[in-house]
Every structure is written in structure tokens, then in C-alpha cells.
mmCIF file of C-alpha atoms in Angstrom:
data_model
loop_
_atom_site.group_PDB
_atom_site.id
_atom_site.type_symbol
_atom_site.label_atom_id
_atom_site.label_comp_id
_atom_site.label_asym_id
_atom_site.label_seq_id
_atom_site.Cartn_x
_atom_site.Cartn_y
_atom_site.Cartn_z
ATOM 1 C CA MET A 918 57.956 -137.687 5.943
ATOM 2 C CA ALA A 919 57.554 -134.338 4.171
ATOM 3 C CA LEU A 920 60.258 -131.655 4.684
ATOM 4 C CA GLN A 921 57.722 -129.378 6.437
ATOM 5 C CA ALA A 922 56.789 -132.172 8.852
ATOM 6 C CA GLN A 923 60.458 -132.962 9.484
ATOM 7 C CA SER A 924 61.111 -129.306 10.328
ATOM 8 C CA GLU A 925 58.226 -129.177 12.745
ATOM 9 C CA LEU A 926 59.312 -132.430 14.349
ATOM 10 C CA LEU A 927 62.835 -130.856 14.975
ATOM 11 C CA TRP A 928 61.259 -127.808 16.597
ATOM 12 C CA LEU A 929 58.990 -129.968 18.697
ATOM 13 C CA GLY A 930 61.778 -132.228 19.782
ATOM 14 C CA GLY A 931 64.177 -129.381 20.343
ATOM 15 C CA GLY A 932 61.672 -127.409 22.325
ATOM 16 C CA VAL A 933 60.790 -130.202 24.613
ATOM 17 C CA ALA A 934 64.441 -131.087 25.186
ATOM 18 C CA SER A 935 65.347 -127.444 25.945
ATOM 19 C CA LEU A 936 62.429 -127.104 28.405
ATOM 20 C CA LEU A 937 63.392 -130.414 30.043
ATOM 21 C CA ILE A 938 67.039 -129.220 30.522
ATOM 22 C CA LEU A 939 65.933 -125.850 31.767
ATOM 23 C CA SER A 940 63.523 -127.330 34.295
ATOM 24 C CA GLY A 941 66.257 -129.535 35.717
ATOM 25 C CA LEU A 942 68.721 -126.720 36.447
ATOM 26 C CA ASP A 943 66.856 -125.585 39.521
ATOM 27 C CA PRO A 944 63.506 -127.227 40.015
ATOM 28 C CA VAL A 945 61.143 -125.785 42.666
ATOM 29 C CA ALA A 946 60.555 -129.419 43.649
ATOM 30 C CA ASP A 947 63.469 -131.365 44.908
ATOM 31 C CA ARG A 948 65.577 -132.956 42.244
ATOM 32 C CA TYR A 949 64.500 -136.489 43.023
ATOM 33 C CA THR A 950 60.838 -135.678 42.529
ATOM 34 C CA TRP A 951 61.730 -133.740 39.359
ATOM 35 C CA PHE A 952 63.570 -136.822 37.982
ATOM 36 C CA LEU A 953 60.692 -139.193 38.823
ATOM 37 C CA GLU A 954 58.126 -136.916 37.196
ATOM 38 C CA THR A 955 60.034 -136.190 33.986
ATOM 39 C CA LEU A 956 61.510 -139.715 33.566
ATOM 40 C CA PRO A 957 58.859 -140.563 30.851
ATOM 41 C CA VAL A 958 60.070 -137.623 28.819
ATOM 42 C CA MET A 959 63.732 -138.751 29.231
ATOM 43 C CA ILE A 960 62.835 -142.138 27.949
ATOM 44 C CA GLY A 961 60.405 -141.013 25.234
ATOM 45 C CA LEU A 962 62.600 -138.413 23.554
ATOM 46 C CA PRO A 963 65.469 -140.666 22.462
ATOM 47 C CA LEU A 964 62.989 -143.390 21.560
ATOM 48 C CA LEU A 965 61.089 -141.112 19.241
ATOM 49 C CA TYR A 966 64.333 -139.850 17.846
ATOM 50 C CA TYR A 967 65.678 -143.263 16.860
ATOM 51 C CA THR A 968 62.312 -144.463 15.457
ATOM 52 C CA ARG A 969 61.681 -141.313 13.317
ATOM 53 C CA GLN A 970 62.976 -142.885 10.189
ATOM 54 C CA GLY A 971 61.914 -146.518 10.527
ATOM 55 C CA PHE A 972 58.601 -145.818 12.070
ATOM 56 C CA PRO A 973 57.612 -142.157 11.705
ATOM 57 C CA LEU A 974 54.433 -141.217 13.413
ATOM 58 C CA THR A 975 51.742 -138.782 12.167
ATOM 59 C CA ILE A 976 52.400 -135.170 12.995
ATOM 60 C CA LEU A 977 49.196 -135.129 15.033
ATOM 61 C CA VAL A 978 50.584 -137.816 17.396
ATOM 62 C CA TYR A 979 54.023 -136.014 17.654
ATOM 63 C CA ARG A 980 52.256 -132.771 18.541
ATOM 64 C CA LEU A 981 50.136 -134.518 21.255
ATOM 65 C CA LEU A 982 53.238 -136.267 22.653
ATOM 66 C CA ALA A 983 55.063 -132.934 22.804
ATOM 67 C CA LEU A 984 52.094 -131.378 24.682
ATOM 68 C CA HIS A 985 52.059 -134.233 27.076
ATOM 69 C CA ALA A 986 55.835 -133.835 27.627
ATOM 70 C CA VAL A 987 55.369 -130.180 28.512
ATOM 71 C CA ILE A 988 52.622 -131.061 31.006
ATOM 72 C CA LEU A 989 55.007 -133.612 32.677
ATOM 73 C CA ILE A 990 57.898 -131.195 32.794
ATOM 74 C CA ILE A 991 55.822 -128.468 34.399
ATOM 75 C CA GLY A 992 54.550 -130.964 36.926
ATOM 76 C CA GLY A 993 58.104 -132.162 37.632
ATOM 77 C CA TYR A 994 59.427 -128.645 37.998
ATOM 78 C CA TYR A 995 56.869 -127.513 40.575
ATOM 79 C CA THR A 996 55.342 -130.847 41.618
ATOM 80 C CA TYR A 997 51.751 -131.367 40.529
ATOM 81 C CA ALA A 998 50.300 -129.969 43.827
ATOM 82 C CA GLU A 999 52.209 -126.676 43.629
ATOM 83 C CA VAL A 1000 51.799 -125.370 40.071
ATOM 84 C CA PRO A 1001 51.314 -121.629 40.628
ATOM 85 C CA LEU A 1002 48.460 -121.018 38.235
ATOM 86 C CA PHE A 1003 46.397 -123.814 39.675
ATOM 87 C CA ASN A 1004 47.163 -122.580 43.234
ATOM 88 C CA TRP A 1005 45.755 -119.212 42.186
ATOM 89 C CA LEU A 1006 42.697 -120.915 40.788
ATOM 90 C CA ARG A 1007 42.338 -122.988 44.060
ATOM 91 C CA ASP A 1008 42.483 -119.921 46.259
ATOM 92 C CA SER A 1009 40.459 -117.685 43.993
ATOM 93 C CA TYR A 1010 37.635 -120.040 43.540
ATOM 94 C CA GLU A 1011 37.856 -121.769 46.922
ATOM 95 C CA LEU A 1012 38.611 -125.125 45.361
ATOM 96 C CA SER A 1013 39.476 -128.074 47.514
ATOM 97 C CA ARG A 1014 42.912 -128.646 45.912
ATOM 98 C CA ASN A 1015 45.410 -127.785 43.219
ATOM 99 C CA HIS A 1016 43.907 -129.503 40.198
ATOM 100 C CA TYR A 1017 46.953 -129.515 37.838
ATOM 101 C CA ASP A 1018 47.365 -133.261 38.414
ATOM 102 C CA ARG A 1019 43.818 -133.781 37.132
ATOM 103 C CA ILE A 1020 44.875 -132.193 33.815
ATOM 104 C CA GLY A 1021 47.902 -134.526 33.719
ATOM 105 C CA HIS A 1022 45.844 -137.660 34.161
ATOM 106 C CA PHE A 1023 43.254 -136.617 31.715
ATOM 107 C CA PHE A 1024 46.107 -136.261 29.174
ATOM 108 C CA GLN A 1025 47.476 -139.601 30.378
ATOM 109 C CA GLY A 1026 44.522 -141.097 28.581
ATOM 110 C CA PHE A 1027 44.131 -138.551 25.819
ATOM 111 C CA VAL A 1028 47.536 -138.879 24.290
ATOM 112 C CA PRO A 1029 48.328 -142.538 24.772
ATOM 113 C CA ALA A 1030 44.936 -143.364 23.210
ATOM 114 C CA MET A 1031 46.037 -141.839 19.891
ATOM 115 C CA LEU A 1032 49.505 -143.364 20.106
ATOM 116 C CA ALA A 1033 47.988 -146.834 20.711
ATOM 117 C CA ARG A 1034 45.453 -146.271 17.841
ATOM 118 C CA GLU A 1035 48.267 -145.481 15.465
ATOM 119 C CA ILE A 1036 50.366 -148.494 16.447
ATOM 120 C CA LEU A 1037 47.436 -150.834 16.284
ATOM 121 C CA LEU A 1038 46.367 -149.573 12.890
ATOM 122 C CA ARG A 1039 49.809 -149.878 11.421
ATOM 123 C CA ARG A 1040 51.021 -153.071 13.159
ATOM 124 C CA SER A 1041 47.937 -155.206 13.591
ATOM 125 C CA PRO A 1042 45.046 -156.593 11.574
ATOM 126 C CA LEU A 1043 42.676 -154.191 13.349
ATOM 127 C CA LYS A 1044 40.637 -151.675 11.274
ATOM 128 C CA PRO A 1045 38.955 -148.441 12.368
ATOM 129 C CA GLY A 1046 35.834 -149.307 14.243
ATOM 130 C CA ARG A 1047 34.428 -150.231 17.654
ATOM 131 C CA TRP A 1048 37.043 -152.944 18.524
ATOM 132 C CA LEU A 1049 39.785 -150.497 17.897
ATOM 133 C CA PHE A 1050 38.157 -147.780 19.971
ATOM 134 C CA PHE A 1051 37.494 -150.293 22.797
ATOM 135 C CA LEU A 1052 41.121 -151.662 22.801
ATOM 136 C CA CYS A 1053 42.665 -148.236 22.817
ATOM 137 C CA VAL A 1054 40.471 -147.324 25.891
ATOM 138 C CA CYS A 1055 41.583 -150.589 27.540
ATOM 139 C CA PHE A 1056 45.228 -149.804 26.784
ATOM 140 C CA CYS A 1057 44.914 -146.361 28.440
ATOM 141 C CA LEU A 1058 43.174 -147.798 31.490
ATOM 142 C CA ALA A 1059 45.907 -150.395 31.853
ATOM 143 C CA PHE A 1060 48.540 -147.793 31.335
ATOM 144 C CA SER A 1061 47.035 -145.581 34.030
ATOM 145 C CA ALA A 1062 46.700 -148.361 36.506
ATOM 146 C CA PHE A 1063 50.318 -149.359 35.914
ATOM 147 C CA TYR A 1064 51.372 -145.745 36.503
ATOM 148 C CA GLU A 1065 49.494 -145.744 39.759
ATOM 149 C CA LEU A 1066 51.310 -148.961 40.671
ATOM 150 C CA ILE A 1067 54.624 -147.287 39.968
ATOM 151 C CA GLU A 1068 53.710 -144.406 42.247
ATOM 152 C CA TRP A 1069 52.858 -146.917 44.972
ATOM 153 C CA TRP A 1070 56.166 -148.777 44.545
ATOM 154 C CA VAL A 1071 58.168 -145.585 44.664
ATOM 155 C CA ALA A 1072 56.364 -144.580 47.882
ATOM 156 C CA LEU A 1073 57.086 -147.958 49.391
ATOM 157 C CA MET A 1074 60.806 -148.068 48.460
ATOM 158 C CA SER A 1075 61.678 -144.400 49.262
ATOM 159 C CA GLU A 1076 60.138 -142.047 51.746
ATOM 160 C CA GLN A 1077 62.070 -139.196 50.096
ATOM 161 C CA ALA A 1078 59.663 -137.209 47.799
ATOM 162 C CA ALA A 1079 56.969 -139.885 48.175
ATOM 163 C CA GLU A 1080 54.294 -137.409 49.100
ATOM 164 C CA ALA A 1081 55.236 -134.972 46.370
ATOM 165 C CA PHE A 1082 55.353 -137.700 43.777
ATOM 166 C CA LEU A 1083 52.012 -139.241 44.769
ATOM 167 C CA GLY A 1084 50.271 -135.885 44.914
ATOM 168 C CA THR A 1085 47.170 -137.109 46.575
ATOM 169 C CA GLN A 1086 46.718 -133.853 48.559
ATOM 170 C CA GLY A 1087 44.754 -135.648 51.214
ATOM 171 C CA ASP A 1088 42.199 -137.217 48.742
ATOM 172 C CA PRO A 1089 41.387 -140.819 49.611
ATOM 173 C CA TRP A 1090 40.030 -141.377 46.174
ATOM 174 C CA ASP A 1091 42.838 -139.803 44.223
ATOM 175 C CA THR A 1092 43.869 -143.042 42.525
ATOM 176 C CA GLN A 1093 40.387 -143.935 41.403
ATOM 177 C CA THR A 1094 39.827 -140.270 40.114
ATOM 178 C CA ASP A 1095 43.137 -140.345 38.193
ATOM 179 C CA MET A 1096 42.200 -143.567 36.429
ATOM 180 C CA PHE A 1097 38.671 -142.307 35.612
ATOM 181 C CA LEU A 1098 40.139 -139.076 34.100
ATOM 182 C CA ALA A 1099 42.465 -141.152 31.944
ATOM 183 C CA LEU A 1100 39.403 -143.184 30.782
ATOM 184 C CA ILE A 1101 37.600 -139.903 29.886
ATOM 185 C CA GLY A 1102 40.660 -138.636 28.140
ATOM 186 C CA ALA A 1103 40.936 -141.827 26.005
ATOM 187 C CA ILE A 1104 37.364 -141.554 24.976
ATOM 188 C CA CYS A 1105 37.435 -137.864 24.148
ATOM 189 C CA ALA A 1106 40.640 -138.158 22.082
ATOM 190 C CA GLN A 1107 39.112 -140.715 19.875
ATOM 191 C CA LEU A 1108 35.794 -138.932 19.499
ATOM 192 C CA LEU A 1109 37.505 -135.658 18.648
ATOM 193 C CA LEU A 1110 40.531 -136.619 16.574
ATOM 194 C CA VAL A 1111 39.709 -139.852 14.643
ATOM 195 C CA LYS A 1112 38.908 -138.029 11.369
ATOM 196 C CA ILE A 1113 42.162 -135.957 11.482
ATOM 197 C CA HIS A 1114 44.108 -138.978 12.443
ATOM 198 C CA ASP A 1115 42.748 -141.095 9.655
ATOM 199 C CA ARG A 1116 43.577 -138.443 7.029
ATOM 200 C CA GLN A 1117 47.200 -138.272 8.230
ATOM 201 C CA LEU A 1118 47.470 -142.038 8.338
ATOM 202 C CA PHE A 1119 46.185 -142.221 4.771
ATOM 203 C CA ARG A 1120 48.760 -139.682 3.530
ATOM 204 C CA LEU A 1121 51.389 -141.907 5.317
ATOM 205 C CA GLY A 1122 50.053 -144.815 3.405
ATOM 206 C CA ALA A 1123 49.379 -146.579 6.720
ATOM 207 C CA ILE A 1124 45.601 -147.271 6.116
#
């Protein structure tokens, strides 16, 4: 990996780690909800650190993962139903709910689609094309569904913070909407970023 990319990677990792620590000092949400919402970041940061030499990702994917981590951390700090900017939007435009969680679930498809695409291109016989596009979408739908199952399991096992973690805000179709947004995110990411991604993969010698 080029020196400039390594420097940016350190800044991205350090920035996300610092924000995670700060968010955990005194979260608006209770600490248990904060832990549940930010657990993917806690797992992902060390994993990306230890694989940075043996399997460095493109800088595009690292940037997307950092953005996704920030979205998760903000959601963990406030809970997804109480992010202030989206409360203001709800009240100002007479919306039915705080829509920050919709942003989170869109990116739950947008970012994993590019990560899956990179891993499949570098570790499988798949080549750029329709099958790769389709399988990345399938991966994101499966990931989104599994995340909804995790939320359900947490709600069943612990009443503490269950409502805040689920974040349904009284919407009976919340789960279906979340998975649909992940689907849209996975499609949009591949339509918008494939050319940039392929150029970076080519520079890595991955395709």
C-alpha cells in the first residue's frame, strides 16, 4: 500500500477509534444500548488493523467502512430514534418519525456491498459482471436479515434497552423497510462506485 494511503488509513482508523471512545464516555443512550449499537465497530476496527498488511483493502472501501462506523457510533450515542438533527427534521417537516435509522440501514447495504465485491473479486473465480452484482446484493440482503434476527434475539433475551435497540418507533413494517433500504443501498453502491473500485483494485493488482 502506498505511503499516502497508509497515512490516510491511520487517520481514518484513529479518527473512528477516538470517536468511539468519546461516545462511550457519557452516551445519551444508556451504556448497554451504546454497547450493542457500536459492537460492530469494536469488532471491525481490530480486524481491519490486523489484516491491513496481509489483505489490504482499497482506500475506497476503507473510507466507506469509516463512514459506516461513524453512522453506527452516532446511532449508539443517541440511539437511532433520538439523533437531534433528525428530531429537528421530524418536527420541522411534520414527519412521522426520526429517520436516522433509515440512513443507517441504507448504508448497511451500501457499504457491505463494496466490501463483499472486493473480497469476491480477490478471493473467488468471479469476475466483474452480472453474477458478481447479483451475489453482492444477495450478501447484503442476507446480512441485513441476520442483523434483524440479532435485534430480535436481543429483545427476547433482555428487556433492558430492547426498545431503544430495535428502534421501531411504532412502525409495524420497520423490519421490512430496513431490509428494503439495505437492498437499495447495495444496488446504488454498485451502480455508482464500480468504475472507481475497479481502478483501485487494478492498482492493487487484484484484477
